[in-house]
């Protein structure tokens, strides 16, 4: 089947989509967007988190056909400018790099989208709010402490930028 | 596989009538797990996302009229909330926490934020898992499920009659769930759930309580401790008579004990990977006493969901 959608601001048409396939599969295997990761395909790990019409969702649990006419933003869509030219990382991405919140990096795209959403909704999140927001994102490497640091750093950077 | 995308409720009912083996998909949080793991390969998926009214709720003016509804549908009164099947848990928590505190508490325990952004009560009812977290508060709150088919119109099914067996519900193959109806809380409501961590946990067992002061009645729902979610009817009757609704005096320790015992007796759990039958029974009696204490303290302080009761 054919699916029409907007991904990271661009209108796209994808052909030969299998009716039972997930949005995650379509993004990774048919659209050249491997940022969202496939680690469980059952909603447990959050590595595949994307925005669907502005709301974070596990893309492995959305049927590709369900995004017809809708808007998806993946981790690839958060930075401004184009890769290798004038790319400007989102403050959340920068904070993850600086805080050392990335080891193998497999969980990172999902955590970045989920943290991005948290800070949009709650500009100055408490530790309890951060833990609650990230409860559906598993990381097997970092022990989470540096991820919490990164979210706190990103929130304060965004607040500074907004105050300027 | 076919992918059906009706854009109106009437078209969805027509599609389900034409292809009864098409599997409805709302949030997809149950359906897609099965498809991803090849546990289920339905001949067609019927996408409910385009049907906007399923993601809305309103305070219903009057009961919907049913064609061929025999026996007459149960009392759904004016002023009750009619909540679309696809309203996701996140919105139940954010928008209906005051009106339906028990369901909001249960919703908060479902999966993770991403799961709650997509998962819905309609999907929980469709899956009809005995461990589904929305079921105990629906039972305790006397919810009624509105289902519809193109051929026979609307059926109003009380939650008590909706769950038929493990992952089996009262839906006919050509029916879809339109909404559930429930009264905004008139008394305190609580939900309690046992699991191994605070997120992403399928209930070992769960319990919901709702006070209905205008009827001098207590509602209950027991989850994950029998083939279906169920009410603890004898416990409800005992406690409704025992409580001092007018004087609002504390209940006795022995009344709370007896209530816990009766809730425990209402369950028929099994041993499985998540817990033993004995543990579940014990935990249920503890949760029953605790939630009763919270609810009755609120009632004595004239509070619902932390606010002054009107
Ligand atoms: C990681 C993870 C964690 C989870 N944790 C919990 C938890 O803690 N507690 C819990 O209760 N559940 C949990 N679940 C299960 C699931 O999220 C819930 O059952 C949810 O309510 C399903 O809603 P949905 O809209 O996603 O349903 P879907 O997956 O879209 O559908 C589920 C079933 O309902 C049917 N259906 C959906 N809508 C309708 C309708 N309108 N009419 C007729 N049939 C319909 C579908 O055909 C299907 O059989 C979890 C799932 C995952 C993946
Ligand atoms: S791959 Fe989607 S949640 Fe793990
Ligand atoms: S950095 Fe390896 S899983 Fe999180």
PDB file of N, CA, C and O and ligand atoms in Angstrom, chain A residues 42-44 61, chain B residues 23-31 33 48 54 85 89 109-111 115 118-124 126-127 131-134 171 175-177 193 200-202, ligand 1:
ATOM      1  N   UNK A  42       8.296  -4.179  21.163  1.00  0.00           N
ATOM      2  CA  UNK A  42       7.112  -4.432  21.982  1.00  0.00           C
ATOM      3  C   UNK A  42       6.845  -3.325  22.988  1.00  0.00           C
ATOM      4  O   UNK A  42       6.209  -3.552  24.021  1.00  0.00           O
ATOM      5  N   UNK A  43       7.343  -2.133  22.708  1.00  0.00           N
ATOM      6  CA  UNK A  43       6.977  -0.997  23.542  1.00  0.00           C
ATOM      7  C   UNK A  43       7.700  -0.905  24.872  1.00  0.00           C
ATOM      8  O   UNK A  43       7.413  -0.014  25.665  1.00  0.00           O
ATOM      9  N   UNK A  44       8.624  -1.816  25.128  1.00  0.00           N
ATOM     10  CA  UNK A  44       9.252  -1.881  26.457  1.00  0.00           C
ATOM     11  C   UNK A  44      10.449  -0.945  26.604  1.00  0.00           C
ATOM     12  O   UNK A  44      10.792  -0.564  27.713  1.00  0.00           O
ATOM     13  N   UNK A  61       4.989   0.464  17.697  1.00  0.00           N
ATOM     14  CA  UNK A  61       3.609   0.061  18.017  1.00  0.00           C
ATOM     15  C   UNK A  61       2.576   0.868  17.232  1.00  0.00           C
ATOM     16  O   UNK A  61       1.389   0.815  17.528  1.00  0.00           O
TER      17      UNK A  61
ATOM     18  N   UNK B  23      -9.319  -6.792  12.190  1.00  0.00           N
ATOM     19  CA  UNK B  23      -8.955  -6.490  13.578  1.00  0.00           C
ATOM     20  C   UNK B  23      -8.882  -4.981  13.772  1.00  0.00           C
ATOM     21  O   UNK B  23      -8.064  -4.309  13.147  1.00  0.00           O
ATOM     22  N   UNK B  24      -9.737  -4.431  14.650  1.00  0.00           N
ATOM     23  CA  UNK B  24      -9.642  -2.992  14.916  1.00  0.00           C
ATOM     24  C   UNK B  24      -8.282  -2.666  15.535  1.00  0.00           C
ATOM     25  O   UNK B  24      -7.740  -3.458  16.306  1.00  0.00           O
ATOM     26  N   UNK B  25      -7.745  -1.505  15.181  1.00  0.00           N
ATOM     27  CA  UNK B  25      -6.515  -1.031  15.815  1.00  0.00           C
ATOM     28  C   UNK B  25      -6.716   0.425  16.210  1.00  0.00           C
ATOM     29  O   UNK B  25      -7.115   1.251  15.393  1.00  0.00           O
ATOM     30  N   UNK B  26      -6.487   0.696  17.507  1.00  0.00           N
ATOM     31  CA  UNK B  26      -6.629   2.069  18.014  1.00  0.00           C
ATOM     32  C   UNK B  26      -5.219   2.560  18.336  1.00  0.00           C
ATOM     33  O   UNK B  26      -4.483   2.984  17.457  1.00  0.00           O
ATOM     34  N   UNK B  27      -4.799   2.475  19.605  1.00  0.00           N
ATOM     35  CA  UNK B  27      -3.435   2.877  19.960  1.00  0.00           C
ATOM     36  C   UNK B  27      -2.389   1.896  19.449  1.00  0.00           C
ATOM     37  O   UNK B  27      -1.205   2.229  19.328  1.00  0.00           O
ATOM     38  N   UNK B  28      -2.814   0.667  19.184  1.00  0.00           N
ATOM     39  CA  UNK B  28      -1.905  -0.343  18.644  1.00  0.00           C
ATOM     40  C   UNK B  28      -0.995  -0.991  19.677  1.00  0.00           C
ATOM     41  O   UNK B  28      -0.178  -1.848  19.332  1.00  0.00           O
ATOM     42  N   UNK B  29      -1.126  -0.614  20.951  1.00  0.00           N
ATOM     43  CA  UNK B  29      -0.152  -1.084  21.944  1.00  0.00           C
ATOM     44  C   UNK B  29      -0.339  -2.556  22.318  1.00  0.00           C
ATOM     45  O   UNK B  29       0.564  -3.157  22.898  1.00  0.00           O
ATOM     46  N   UNK B  30      -1.476  -3.117  22.029  1.00  0.00           N
ATOM     47  CA  UNK B  30      -1.631  -4.578  22.100  1.00  0.00           C
ATOM     48  C   UNK B  30      -1.504  -5.198  20.712  1.00  0.00           C
ATOM     49  O   UNK B  30      -0.785  -6.174  20.513  1.00  0.00           O
ATOM     50  N   UNK B  31      -2.188  -4.607  19.745  1.00  0.00           N
ATOM     51  CA  UNK B  31      -2.256  -5.202  18.409  1.00  0.00           C
ATOM     52  C   UNK B  31      -0.872  -5.327  17.767  1.00  0.00           C
ATOM     53  O   UNK B  31      -0.518  -6.372  17.216  1.00  0.00           O
ATOM     54  N   UNK B  33       2.124  -5.436  19.057  1.00  0.00           N
ATOM     55  CA  UNK B  33       3.031  -6.417  19.678  1.00  0.00           C
ATOM     56  C   UNK B  33       2.756  -7.786  19.053  1.00  0.00           C
ATOM     57  O   UNK B  33       3.679  -8.517  18.670  1.00  0.00           O
ATOM     58  N   UNK B  48      -8.843   2.759  13.565  1.00  0.00           N
ATOM     59  CA  UNK B  48      -9.862   3.626  14.178  1.00  0.00           C
ATOM     60  C   UNK B  48      -9.349   5.050  14.407  1.00  0.00           C
ATOM     61  O   UNK B  48     -10.129   5.930  14.778  1.00  0.00           O
ATOM     62  N   UNK B  54     -14.131   9.193  18.371  1.00  0.00           N
ATOM     63  CA  UNK B  54     -13.702   8.178  19.339  1.00  0.00           C
ATOM     64  C   UNK B  54     -12.677   8.735  20.319  1.00  0.00           C
ATOM     65  O   UNK B  54     -12.424   8.142  21.367  1.00  0.00           O
ATOM     66  N   UNK B  85     -13.983   5.597  22.925  1.00  0.00           N
ATOM     67  CA  UNK B  85     -13.150   4.417  23.147  1.00  0.00           C
ATOM     68  C   UNK B  85     -11.663   4.700  22.989  1.00  0.00           C
ATOM     69  O   UNK B  85     -10.839   4.073  23.644  1.00  0.00           O
ATOM     70  N   UNK B  89      -4.876   7.217  27.590  1.00  0.00           N
ATOM     71  CA  UNK B  89      -4.717   7.334  29.049  1.00  0.00           C
ATOM     72  C   UNK B  89      -4.182   8.697  29.467  1.00  0.00           C
ATOM     73  O   UNK B  89      -4.611   9.258  30.474  1.00  0.00           O
ATOM     74  N   UNK B 109      -0.784   4.128  36.066  1.00  0.00           N
ATOM     75  CA  UNK B 109       0.084   2.966  36.258  1.00  0.00           C
ATOM     76  C   UNK B 109       0.280   2.162  34.971  1.00  0.00           C
ATOM     77  O   UNK B 109       1.011   1.175  34.973  1.00  0.00           O
ATOM     78  N   UNK B 110      -0.369   2.557  33.893  1.00  0.00           N
ATOM     79  CA  UNK B 110      -0.255   1.770  32.653  1.00  0.00           C
ATOM     80  C   UNK B 110       1.098   2.047  31.991  1.00  0.00           C
ATOM     81  O   UNK B 110       1.447   3.207  31.738  1.00  0.00           O
ATOM     82  N   UNK B 111       1.848   0.985  31.734  1.00  0.00           N
ATOM     83  CA  UNK B 111       3.059   1.046  30.909  1.00  0.00           C
ATOM     84  C   UNK B 111       3.976   2.199  31.229  1.00  0.00           C
ATOM     85  O   UNK B 111       4.485   2.327  32.343  1.00  0.00           O
ATOM     86  N   UNK B 115       3.380   4.645  26.124  1.00  0.00           N
ATOM     87  CA  UNK B 115       2.242   3.719  26.035  1.00  0.00           C
ATOM     88  C   UNK B 115       0.955   4.463  26.399  1.00  0.00           C
ATOM     89  O   UNK B 115      -0.078   4.319  25.742  1.00  0.00           O
ATOM     90  N   UNK B 118      -0.739   6.561  23.687  1.00  0.00           N
ATOM     91  CA  UNK B 118      -1.443   5.874  22.601  1.00  0.00           C
ATOM     92  C   UNK B 118      -2.537   4.927  23.112  1.00  0.00           C
ATOM     93  O   UNK B 118      -3.577   4.780  22.491  1.00  0.00           O
ATOM     94  N   UNK B 119      -2.256   4.230  24.201  1.00  0.00           N
ATOM     95  CA  UNK B 119      -3.175   3.200  24.689  1.00  0.00           C
ATOM     96  C   UNK B 119      -4.475   3.810  25.190  1.00  0.00           C
ATOM     97  O   UNK B 119      -4.506   4.942  25.675  1.00  0.00           O
ATOM     98  N   UNK B 120      -5.562   3.040  25.070  1.00  0.00           N
ATOM     99  CA  UNK B 120      -6.887   3.562  25.375  1.00  0.00           C
ATOM    100  C   UNK B 120      -7.713   2.535  26.148  1.00  0.00           C
ATOM    101  O   UNK B 120      -7.410   1.337  26.136  1.00  0.00           O
ATOM    102  N   UNK B 121      -8.775   3.028  26.781  1.00  0.00           N
ATOM    103  CA  UNK B 121      -9.688   2.118  27.476  1.00  0.00           C
ATOM    104  C   UNK B 121     -10.404   1.214  26.467  1.00  0.00           C
ATOM    105  O   UNK B 121     -10.620   0.030  26.718  1.00  0.00           O
ATOM    106  N   UNK B 122     -10.734   1.768  25.289  1.00  0.00           N
ATOM    107  CA  UNK B 122     -11.358   0.937  24.252  1.00  0.00           C
ATOM    108  C   UNK B 122     -10.475  -0.266  23.922  1.00  0.00           C
ATOM    109  O   UNK B 122     -10.970  -1.386  23.776  1.00  0.00           O
ATOM    110  N   UNK B 123      -9.179  -0.022  23.820  1.00  0.00           N
ATOM    111  CA  UNK B 123      -8.236  -1.113  23.533  1.00  0.00           C
ATOM    112  C   UNK B 123      -8.106  -2.071  24.704  1.00  0.00           C
ATOM    113  O   UNK B 123      -8.008  -3.291  24.522  1.00  0.00           O
ATOM    114  N   UNK B 124      -8.132  -1.538  25.919  1.00  0.00           N
ATOM    115  CA  UNK B 124      -8.086  -2.385  27.112  1.00  0.00           C
ATOM    116  C   UNK B 124      -9.312  -3.297  27.168  1.00  0.00           C
ATOM    117  O   UNK B 124      -9.212  -4.489  27.463  1.00  0.00           O
ATOM    118  N   UNK B 126     -11.135  -4.099  24.513  1.00  0.00           N
ATOM    119  CA  UNK B 126     -11.052  -5.009  23.369  1.00  0.00           C
ATOM    120  C   UNK B 126     -10.162  -6.190  23.694  1.00  0.00           C
ATOM    121  O   UNK B 126     -10.478  -7.341  23.369  1.00  0.00           O
ATOM    122  N   UNK B 127      -9.026  -5.924  24.357  1.00  0.00           N
ATOM    123  CA  UNK B 127      -8.091  -6.994  24.699  1.00  0.00           C
ATOM    124  C   UNK B 127      -8.655  -7.865  25.828  1.00  0.00           C
ATOM    125  O   UNK B 127      -8.398  -9.062  25.879  1.00  0.00           O
ATOM    126  N   UNK B 131      -5.745  -8.712  33.546  1.00  0.00           N
ATOM    127  CA  UNK B 131      -4.833  -7.792  34.213  1.00  0.00           C
ATOM    128  C   UNK B 131      -4.979  -6.354  33.735  1.00  0.00           C
ATOM    129  O   UNK B 131      -4.256  -5.478  34.208  1.00  0.00           O
ATOM    130  N   UNK B 132      -5.880  -6.089  32.807  1.00  0.00           N
ATOM    131  CA  UNK B 132      -6.027  -4.729  32.287  1.00  0.00           C
ATOM    132  C   UNK B 132      -6.353  -3.758  33.416  1.00  0.00           C
ATOM    133  O   UNK B 132      -7.239  -4.010  34.236  1.00  0.00           O
ATOM    134  N   UNK B 133      -5.655  -2.634  33.456  1.00  0.00           N
ATOM    135  CA  UNK B 133      -5.773  -1.753  34.614  1.00  0.00           C
ATOM    136  C   UNK B 133      -7.035  -0.897  34.618  1.00  0.00           C
ATOM    137  O   UNK B 133      -7.423  -0.386  35.668  1.00  0.00           O
ATOM    138  N   UNK B 134      -7.678  -0.712  33.481  1.00  0.00           N
ATOM    139  CA  UNK B 134      -8.884   0.127  33.511  1.00  0.00           C
ATOM    140  C   UNK B 134     -10.084  -0.634  34.081  1.00  0.00           C
ATOM    141  O   UNK B 134     -11.054  -0.024  34.531  1.00  0.00           O
ATOM    142  N   UNK B 171     -18.305  -8.628  22.960  1.00  0.00           N
ATOM    143  CA  UNK B 171     -18.481  -8.073  21.603  1.00  0.00           C
ATOM    144  C   UNK B 171     -18.835  -9.165  20.603  1.00  0.00           C
ATOM    145  O   UNK B 171     -18.211 -10.220  20.580  1.00  0.00           O
ATOM    146  N   UNK B 175     -19.401  -6.006  15.875  1.00  0.00           N
ATOM    147  CA  UNK B 175     -19.558  -4.838  16.740  1.00  0.00           C
ATOM    148  C   UNK B 175     -18.228  -4.133  17.013  1.00  0.00           C
ATOM    149  O   UNK B 175     -17.169  -4.755  17.042  1.00  0.00           O
ATOM    150  N   UNK B 176     -18.340  -2.838  17.267  1.00  0.00           N
ATOM    151  CA  UNK B 176     -17.201  -2.037  17.718  1.00  0.00           C
ATOM    152  C   UNK B 176     -17.604  -1.329  19.012  1.00  0.00           C
ATOM    153  O   UNK B 176     -18.789  -1.082  19.258  1.00  0.00           O
ATOM    154  N   UNK B 177     -16.583  -0.997  19.815  1.00  0.00           N
ATOM    155  CA  UNK B 177     -16.836  -0.238  21.042  1.00  0.00           C
ATOM    156  C   UNK B 177     -16.836   1.240  20.685  1.00  0.00           C
ATOM    157  O   UNK B 177     -15.871   1.750  20.119  1.00  0.00           O
ATOM    158  N   UNK B 193      -2.304  -1.251  42.920  1.00  0.00           N
ATOM    159  CA  UNK B 193      -1.813  -2.303  42.019  1.00  0.00           C
ATOM    160  C   UNK B 193      -0.484  -2.830  42.536  1.00  0.00           C
ATOM    161  O   UNK B 193       0.353  -2.037  42.974  1.00  0.00           O
ATOM    162  N   UNK B 200       5.860   0.242  33.814  1.00  0.00           N
ATOM    163  CA  UNK B 200       5.949  -0.861  32.873  1.00  0.00           C
ATOM    164  C   UNK B 200       5.704  -2.202  33.543  1.00  0.00           C
ATOM    165  O   UNK B 200       6.497  -3.123  33.429  1.00  0.00           O
ATOM    166  N   UNK B 201       4.619  -2.276  34.261  1.00  0.00           N
ATOM    167  CA  UNK B 201       4.353  -3.477  35.028  1.00  0.00           C
ATOM    168  C   UNK B 201       2.938  -3.978  34.760  1.00  0.00           C
ATOM    169  O   UNK B 201       1.983  -3.212  34.812  1.00  0.00           O
ATOM    170  N   UNK B 202       2.829  -5.252  34.440  1.00  0.00           N
ATOM    171  CA  UNK B 202       1.509  -5.870  34.370  1.00  0.00           C
ATOM    172  C   UNK B 202       1.135  -6.231  35.796  1.00  0.00           C
ATOM    173  O   UNK B 202       1.949  -6.788  36.527  1.00  0.00           O
TER     174      UNK B 202
HETATM  175  C1  LIG C   1       5.061  -1.934  27.000  1.00  0.00           C
HETATM  176  C2  LIG C   1       3.619  -2.126  27.296  1.00  0.00           C
HETATM  177  C3  LIG C   1       3.155  -1.954  28.596  1.00  0.00           C
HETATM  178  C4  LIG C   1       1.810  -2.126  28.896  1.00  0.00           C
HETATM  179  N1  LIG C   1       1.400  -1.935  30.185  1.00  0.00           N
HETATM  180  C5  LIG C   1       0.095  -2.085  30.493  1.00  0.00           C
HETATM  181  C6  LIG C   1      -0.358  -1.866  31.817  1.00  0.00           C
HETATM  182  O1  LIG C   1       0.427  -1.512  32.711  1.00  0.00           O
HETATM  183  N2  LIG C   1      -1.675  -2.036  32.078  1.00  0.00           N
HETATM  184  C7  LIG C   1      -2.565  -2.397  31.108  1.00  0.00           C
HETATM  185  O2  LIG C   1      -3.746  -2.523  31.387  1.00  0.00           O
HETATM  186  N3  LIG C   1      -2.167  -2.618  29.835  1.00  0.00           N
HETATM  187  C8  LIG C   1      -0.858  -2.466  29.514  1.00  0.00           C
HETATM  188  N4  LIG C   1      -0.451  -2.696  28.233  1.00  0.00           N
HETATM  189  C9  LIG C   1      -1.417  -3.163  27.238  1.00  0.00           C
HETATM  190  C10 LIG C   1      -2.076  -2.055  26.393  1.00  0.00           C
HETATM  191  O3  LIG C   1      -1.306  -0.878  26.393  1.00  0.00           O
HETATM  192  C11 LIG C   1      -3.469  -1.725  26.920  1.00  0.00           C
HETATM  193  O4  LIG C   1      -4.288  -2.869  26.887  1.00  0.00           O
HETATM  194  C12 LIG C   1      -4.149  -0.603  26.129  1.00  0.00           C
HETATM  195  O5  LIG C   1      -5.290  -0.176  26.827  1.00  0.00           O
HETATM  196  C13 LIG C   1      -4.551  -1.005  24.725  1.00  0.00           C
HETATM  197  O6  LIG C   1      -5.118   0.116  24.085  1.00  0.00           O
HETATM  198  P1  LIG C   1      -4.830   0.406  22.521  1.00  0.00           P
HETATM  199  O7  LIG C   1      -5.685   1.565  22.147  1.00  0.00           O
HETATM  200  O8  LIG C   1      -3.385   0.536  22.279  1.00  0.00           O
HETATM  201  O9  LIG C   1      -5.378  -0.946  21.893  1.00  0.00           O
HETATM  202  P2  LIG C   1      -5.073  -1.699  20.518  1.00  0.00           P
HETATM  203  O10 LIG C   1      -3.779  -2.411  20.598  1.00  0.00           O
HETATM  204  O11 LIG C   1      -5.279  -0.790  19.372  1.00  0.00           O
HETATM  205  O12 LIG C   1      -6.261  -2.748  20.574  1.00  0.00           O
HETATM  206  C14 LIG C   1      -6.345  -3.734  21.597  1.00  0.00           C
HETATM  207  C15 LIG C   1      -7.516  -4.686  21.326  1.00  0.00           C
HETATM  208  O13 LIG C   1      -8.746  -3.991  21.384  1.00  0.00           O
HETATM  209  C16 LIG C   1      -9.426  -4.042  20.136  1.00  0.00           C
HETATM  210  N5  LIG C   1     -10.036  -2.716  19.972  1.00  0.00           N
HETATM  211  C17 LIG C   1      -9.442  -1.502  20.110  1.00  0.00           C
HETATM  212  N6  LIG C   1     -10.353  -0.509  19.974  1.00  0.00           N
HETATM  213  C18 LIG C   1     -11.550  -1.112  19.753  1.00  0.00           C
HETATM  214  C19 LIG C   1     -12.881  -0.627  19.542  1.00  0.00           C
HETATM  215  N7  LIG C   1     -13.170   0.685  19.560  1.00  0.00           N
HETATM  216  N8  LIG C   1     -13.865  -1.532  19.325  1.00  0.00           N
HETATM  217  C20 LIG C   1     -13.590  -2.874  19.345  1.00  0.00           C
HETATM  218  N9  LIG C   1     -12.364  -3.388  19.558  1.00  0.00           N
HETATM  219  C21 LIG C   1     -11.350  -2.518  19.762  1.00  0.00           C
HETATM  220  C22 LIG C   1      -8.362  -4.399  19.119  1.00  0.00           C
HETATM  221  O14 LIG C   1      -8.893  -5.053  18.002  1.00  0.00           O
HETATM  222  C23 LIG C   1      -7.478  -5.318  19.941  1.00  0.00           C
HETATM  223  O15 LIG C   1      -8.031  -6.592  20.024  1.00  0.00           O
HETATM  224  C24 LIG C   1       0.906  -2.505  27.884  1.00  0.00           C
HETATM  225  C25 LIG C   1       1.361  -2.668  26.576  1.00  0.00           C
HETATM  226  C26 LIG C   1       2.690  -2.466  26.279  1.00  0.00           C
HETATM  227  C27 LIG C   1       3.173  -2.637  24.875  1.00  0.00           C
END
